[in-house]
PDB file of C-alpha atoms in Angstrom:
ATOM      1  CA  UNK A   1       0.000   0.000   0.000  1.00 42.00           C
ATOM      2  CA  UNK A   2       1.442   3.313  -1.059  1.00 45.00           C
ATOM      3  CA  UNK A   3       0.561   6.888  -0.269  1.00 41.00           C
ATOM      4  CA  UNK A   4      -2.857   8.074  -1.476  1.00 38.00           C
ATOM      5  CA  UNK A   5      -2.612   9.979  -4.729  1.00 39.00           C
ATOM      6  CA  UNK A   6      -3.887  13.556  -4.544  1.00 37.00           C
ATOM      7  CA  UNK A   7      -4.832  15.375  -7.689  1.00 41.00           C
ATOM      8  CA  UNK A   8      -6.348  18.722  -8.526  1.00 41.00           C
ATOM      9  CA  UNK A   9     -10.112  18.462  -8.470  1.00 52.00           C
ATOM     10  CA  UNK A  10     -11.414  19.353 -11.887  1.00 51.00           C
ATOM     11  CA  UNK A  11     -14.509  18.393 -13.786  1.00 52.00           C
ATOM     12  CA  UNK A  12     -14.442  16.047 -16.775  1.00 55.00           C
ATOM     13  CA  UNK A  13     -14.167  19.170 -18.946  1.00 60.00           C
ATOM     14  CA  UNK A  14     -11.018  20.101 -16.966  1.00 79.00           C
ATOM     15  CA  UNK A  15     -12.690  23.165 -15.420  1.00 87.00           C
ATOM     16  CA  UNK A  16     -12.177  23.932 -11.725  1.00 93.00           C
ATOM     17  CA  UNK A  17     -14.834  22.826  -9.264  1.00 95.00           C
ATOM     18  CA  UNK A  18     -16.458  24.894  -6.535  1.00 97.00           C
ATOM     19  CA  UNK A  19     -18.709  23.889  -3.672  1.00 97.00           C
ATOM     20  CA  UNK A  20     -21.627  26.183  -2.901  1.00 97.00           C
ATOM     21  CA  UNK A  21     -22.633  25.599   0.718  1.00 96.00           C
ATOM     22  CA  UNK A  22     -26.187  26.743   1.366  1.00 95.00           C
ATOM     23  CA  UNK A  23     -26.477  28.113   4.898  1.00 91.00           C
ATOM     24  CA  UNK A  24     -30.058  28.343   6.134  1.00 87.00           C
ATOM     25  CA  UNK A  25     -31.115  30.571   9.025  1.00 84.00           C
ATOM     26  CA  UNK A  26     -31.754  28.482  12.137  1.00 76.00           C
ATOM     27  CA  UNK A  27     -33.443  31.290  14.035  1.00 78.00           C
ATOM     28  CA  UNK A  28     -36.342  33.592  13.336  1.00 79.00           C
ATOM     29  CA  UNK A  29     -39.595  32.851  11.583  1.00 82.00           C
ATOM     30  CA  UNK A  30     -39.795  29.978   9.128  1.00 79.00           C
ATOM     31  CA  UNK A  31     -41.181  30.668   5.656  1.00 81.00           C
ATOM     32  CA  UNK A  32     -44.916  30.271   5.277  1.00 87.00           C
ATOM     33  CA  UNK A  33     -46.093  27.433   3.022  1.00 92.00           C
ATOM     34  CA  UNK A  34     -46.726  30.000   0.259  1.00 91.00           C
ATOM     35  CA  UNK A  35     -43.248  31.476   0.653  1.00 87.00           C
ATOM     36  CA  UNK A  36     -41.714  27.986   0.652  1.00 86.00           C
ATOM     37  CA  UNK A  37     -43.508  27.205  -2.614  1.00 92.00           C
ATOM     38  CA  UNK A  38     -42.111  30.420  -4.164  1.00 90.00           C
ATOM     39  CA  UNK A  39     -38.624  29.649  -2.872  1.00 88.00           C
ATOM     40  CA  UNK A  40     -38.680  26.125  -4.303  1.00 91.00           C
ATOM     41  CA  UNK A  41     -40.006  27.333  -7.683  1.00 96.00           C
ATOM     42  CA  UNK A  42     -37.243  29.931  -7.914  1.00 95.00           C
ATOM     43  CA  UNK A  43     -34.606  27.374  -6.890  1.00 94.00           C
ATOM     44  CA  UNK A  44     -35.877  24.920  -9.520  1.00 96.00           C
ATOM     45  CA  UNK A  45     -35.633  27.559 -12.264  1.00 97.00           C
ATOM     46  CA  UNK A  46     -32.137  28.606 -11.133  1.00 97.00           C
ATOM     47  CA  UNK A  47     -30.918  24.990 -10.958  1.00 96.00           C
ATOM     48  CA  UNK A  48     -32.477  24.175 -14.353  1.00 97.00           C
ATOM     49  CA  UNK A  49     -30.479  27.043 -15.854  1.00 96.00           C
ATOM     50  CA  UNK A  50     -27.209  25.857 -14.300  1.00 97.00           C
ATOM     51  CA  UNK A  51     -27.875  22.238 -15.271  1.00 96.00           C
ATOM     52  CA  UNK A  52     -28.706  23.304 -18.822  1.00 96.00           C
ATOM     53  CA  UNK A  53     -25.253  24.894 -19.067  1.00 95.00           C
ATOM     54  CA  UNK A  54     -23.611  21.690 -17.790  1.00 95.00           C
ATOM     55  CA  UNK A  55     -22.289  23.421 -14.684  1.00 96.00           C
ATOM     56  CA  UNK A  56     -23.812  21.245 -11.934  1.00 97.00           C
ATOM     57  CA  UNK A  57     -21.839  18.146 -10.980  1.00 96.00           C
ATOM     58  CA  UNK A  58     -23.910  17.254  -7.926  1.00 96.00           C
ATOM     59  CA  UNK A  59     -26.370  18.680  -5.439  1.00 95.00           C
ATOM     60  CA  UNK A  60     -28.289  17.539  -2.373  1.00 95.00           C
ATOM     61  CA  UNK A  61     -30.151  18.902   0.581  1.00 92.00           C
ATOM     62  CA  UNK A  62     -29.069  17.899   4.053  1.00 90.00           C
ATOM     63  CA  UNK A  63     -31.220  16.692   6.924  1.00 87.00           C
ATOM     64  CA  UNK A  64     -31.310  19.112   9.857  1.00 80.00           C
ATOM     65  CA  UNK A  65     -30.045  16.522  12.373  1.00 81.00           C
ATOM     66  CA  UNK A  66     -26.618  14.945  12.392  1.00 85.00           C
ATOM     67  CA  UNK A  67     -23.552  14.393  14.539  1.00 85.00           C
ATOM     68  CA  UNK A  68     -20.341  16.312  15.204  1.00 84.00           C
ATOM     69  CA  UNK A  69     -17.212  14.359  16.139  1.00 85.00           C
ATOM     70  CA  UNK A  70     -14.239  15.981  17.885  1.00 86.00           C
ATOM     71  CA  UNK A  71     -10.981  14.779  19.368  1.00 90.00           C
ATOM     72  CA  UNK A  72      -8.400  12.172  18.469  1.00 90.00           C
ATOM     73  CA  UNK A  73      -9.433   8.730  17.300  1.00 88.00           C
ATOM     74  CA  UNK A  74     -10.034   6.467  20.274  1.00 86.00           C
ATOM     75  CA  UNK A  75     -11.067   9.421  22.435  1.00 88.00           C
ATOM     76  CA  UNK A  76     -13.541  11.032  20.049  1.00 88.00           C
ATOM     77  CA  UNK A  77     -16.621  12.698  21.465  1.00 88.00           C
ATOM     78  CA  UNK A  78     -19.830  12.650  19.456  1.00 87.00           C
ATOM     79  CA  UNK A  79     -22.431  15.371  19.908  1.00 83.00           C
ATOM     80  CA  UNK A  80     -25.773  15.918  18.269  1.00 80.00           C
ATOM     81  CA  UNK A  81     -25.583  18.634  15.679  1.00 73.00           C
ATOM     82  CA  UNK A  82     -26.209  21.195  14.535  1.00 63.00           C
ATOM     83  CA  UNK A  83     -26.530  22.807  17.907  1.00 62.00           C
ATOM     84  CA  UNK A  84     -29.577  24.724  19.074  1.00 54.00           C
ATOM     85  CA  UNK A  85     -27.505  27.883  19.573  1.00 60.00           C
ATOM     86  CA  UNK A  86     -26.369  27.902  15.938  1.00 70.00           C
ATOM     87  CA  UNK A  87     -27.679  30.883  13.980  1.00 76.00           C
ATOM     88  CA  UNK A  88     -27.513  29.010  10.694  1.00 81.00           C
ATOM     89  CA  UNK A  89     -27.051  25.457   9.498  1.00 85.00           C
ATOM     90  CA  UNK A  90     -25.758  24.028   6.240  1.00 89.00           C
ATOM     91  CA  UNK A  91     -28.969  22.968   4.524  1.00 89.00           C
ATOM     92  CA  UNK A  92     -27.457  21.705   1.283  1.00 93.00           C
ATOM     93  CA  UNK A  93     -24.733  21.992  -1.288  1.00 97.00           C
ATOM     94  CA  UNK A  94     -24.191  22.356  -5.012  1.00 97.00           C
ATOM     95  CA  UNK A  95     -20.966  21.193  -6.674  1.00 97.00           C
ATOM     96  CA  UNK A  96     -20.391  23.272  -9.811  1.00 97.00           C
ATOM     97  CA  UNK A  97     -17.796  23.926 -12.476  1.00 96.00           C
ATOM     98  CA  UNK A  98     -16.740  27.488 -13.179  1.00 96.00           C
ATOM     99  CA  UNK A  99     -13.833  29.268 -14.817  1.00 95.00           C
ATOM    100  CA  UNK A 100     -12.619  30.926 -11.607  1.00 95.00           C
ATOM    101  CA  UNK A 101     -13.594  31.847  -8.059  1.00 96.00           C
ATOM    102  CA  UNK A 102     -14.964  35.152  -9.379  1.00 97.00           C
ATOM    103  CA  UNK A 103     -17.107  33.241 -11.882  1.00 97.00           C
ATOM    104  CA  UNK A 104     -18.380  30.899  -9.124  1.00 97.00           C
ATOM    105  CA  UNK A 105     -19.217  33.918  -6.928  1.00 97.00           C
ATOM    106  CA  UNK A 106     -21.123  35.484  -9.839  1.00 97.00           C
ATOM    107  CA  UNK A 107     -23.140  32.259 -10.155  1.00 97.00           C
ATOM    108  CA  UNK A 108     -23.811  32.199  -6.404  1.00 97.00           C
ATOM    109  CA  UNK A 109     -25.037  35.828  -6.491  1.00 97.00           C
ATOM    110  CA  UNK A 110     -28.071  34.593  -8.457  1.00 96.00           C
ATOM    111  CA  UNK A 111     -29.043  32.048  -5.785  1.00 96.00           C
ATOM    112  CA  UNK A 112     -32.716  32.720  -4.953  1.00 93.00           C
ATOM    113  CA  UNK A 113     -32.128  31.798  -1.308  1.00 90.00           C
ATOM    114  CA  UNK A 114     -30.253  35.063  -0.795  1.00 92.00           C
ATOM    115  CA  UNK A 115     -33.649  36.809  -0.905  1.00 89.00           C
ATOM    116  CA  UNK A 116     -34.802  34.649   2.032  1.00 86.00           C
ATOM    117  CA  UNK A 117     -32.019  35.168   4.610  1.00 87.00           C
ATOM    118  CA  UNK A 118     -29.886  32.320   3.236  1.00 90.00           C
ATOM    119  CA  UNK A 119     -26.118  32.683   2.967  1.00 94.00           C
ATOM    120  CA  UNK A 120     -24.078  31.012   0.225  1.00 96.00           C
ATOM    121  CA  UNK A 121     -20.468  30.084   0.916  1.00 96.00           C
ATOM    122  CA  UNK A 122     -18.322  29.503  -2.197  1.00 98.00           C
ATOM    123  CA  UNK A 123     -15.308  27.231  -1.732  1.00 97.00           C
ATOM    124  CA  UNK A 124     -12.807  26.087  -4.365  1.00 96.00           C
ATOM    125  CA  UNK A 125     -12.338  22.308  -4.371  1.00 95.00           C
ATOM    126  CA  UNK A 126      -8.592  21.852  -4.121  1.00 87.00           C
ATOM    127  CA  UNK A 127      -7.706  18.181  -3.971  1.00 65.00           C
ATOM    128  CA  UNK A 128      -9.218  14.779  -3.706  1.00 68.00           C
ATOM    129  CA  UNK A 129      -8.086  11.316  -2.855  1.00 67.00           C
ATOM    130  CA  UNK A 130      -8.039   8.931  -5.806  1.00 71.00           C
ATOM    131  CA  UNK A 131      -9.471   5.580  -4.757  1.00 72.00           C
ATOM    132  CA  UNK A 132      -8.131   2.535  -6.503  1.00 65.00           C
TER     133      UNK A 132
END
């Protein structure tokens, strides 16, 4: 067994990849059913546009409950997460291709969730582990 091989993370078209982390507010009033319907319609149209351009490599929503592990292996503590005191939680992600960080930020600026107190974090995907 040798060292894991790390490579630059690029899409099949050799364009850089970026992860859009969708942070949802965890405090304050929840959207009404009518607002939620509008939000989902706007998200669907936005995602259809990105998918039509071949920019989306993957996307999923995340369940609100999970676990957070901390500490060294063998002495790891596991806590329920996200925590009640959190002001926002990561509610989903979109893995996209873009020409640059500026291009990915421009794409994220059109995210409909920004009109509903959501925050979008844009992170370049640097490396990945190649599994044999």
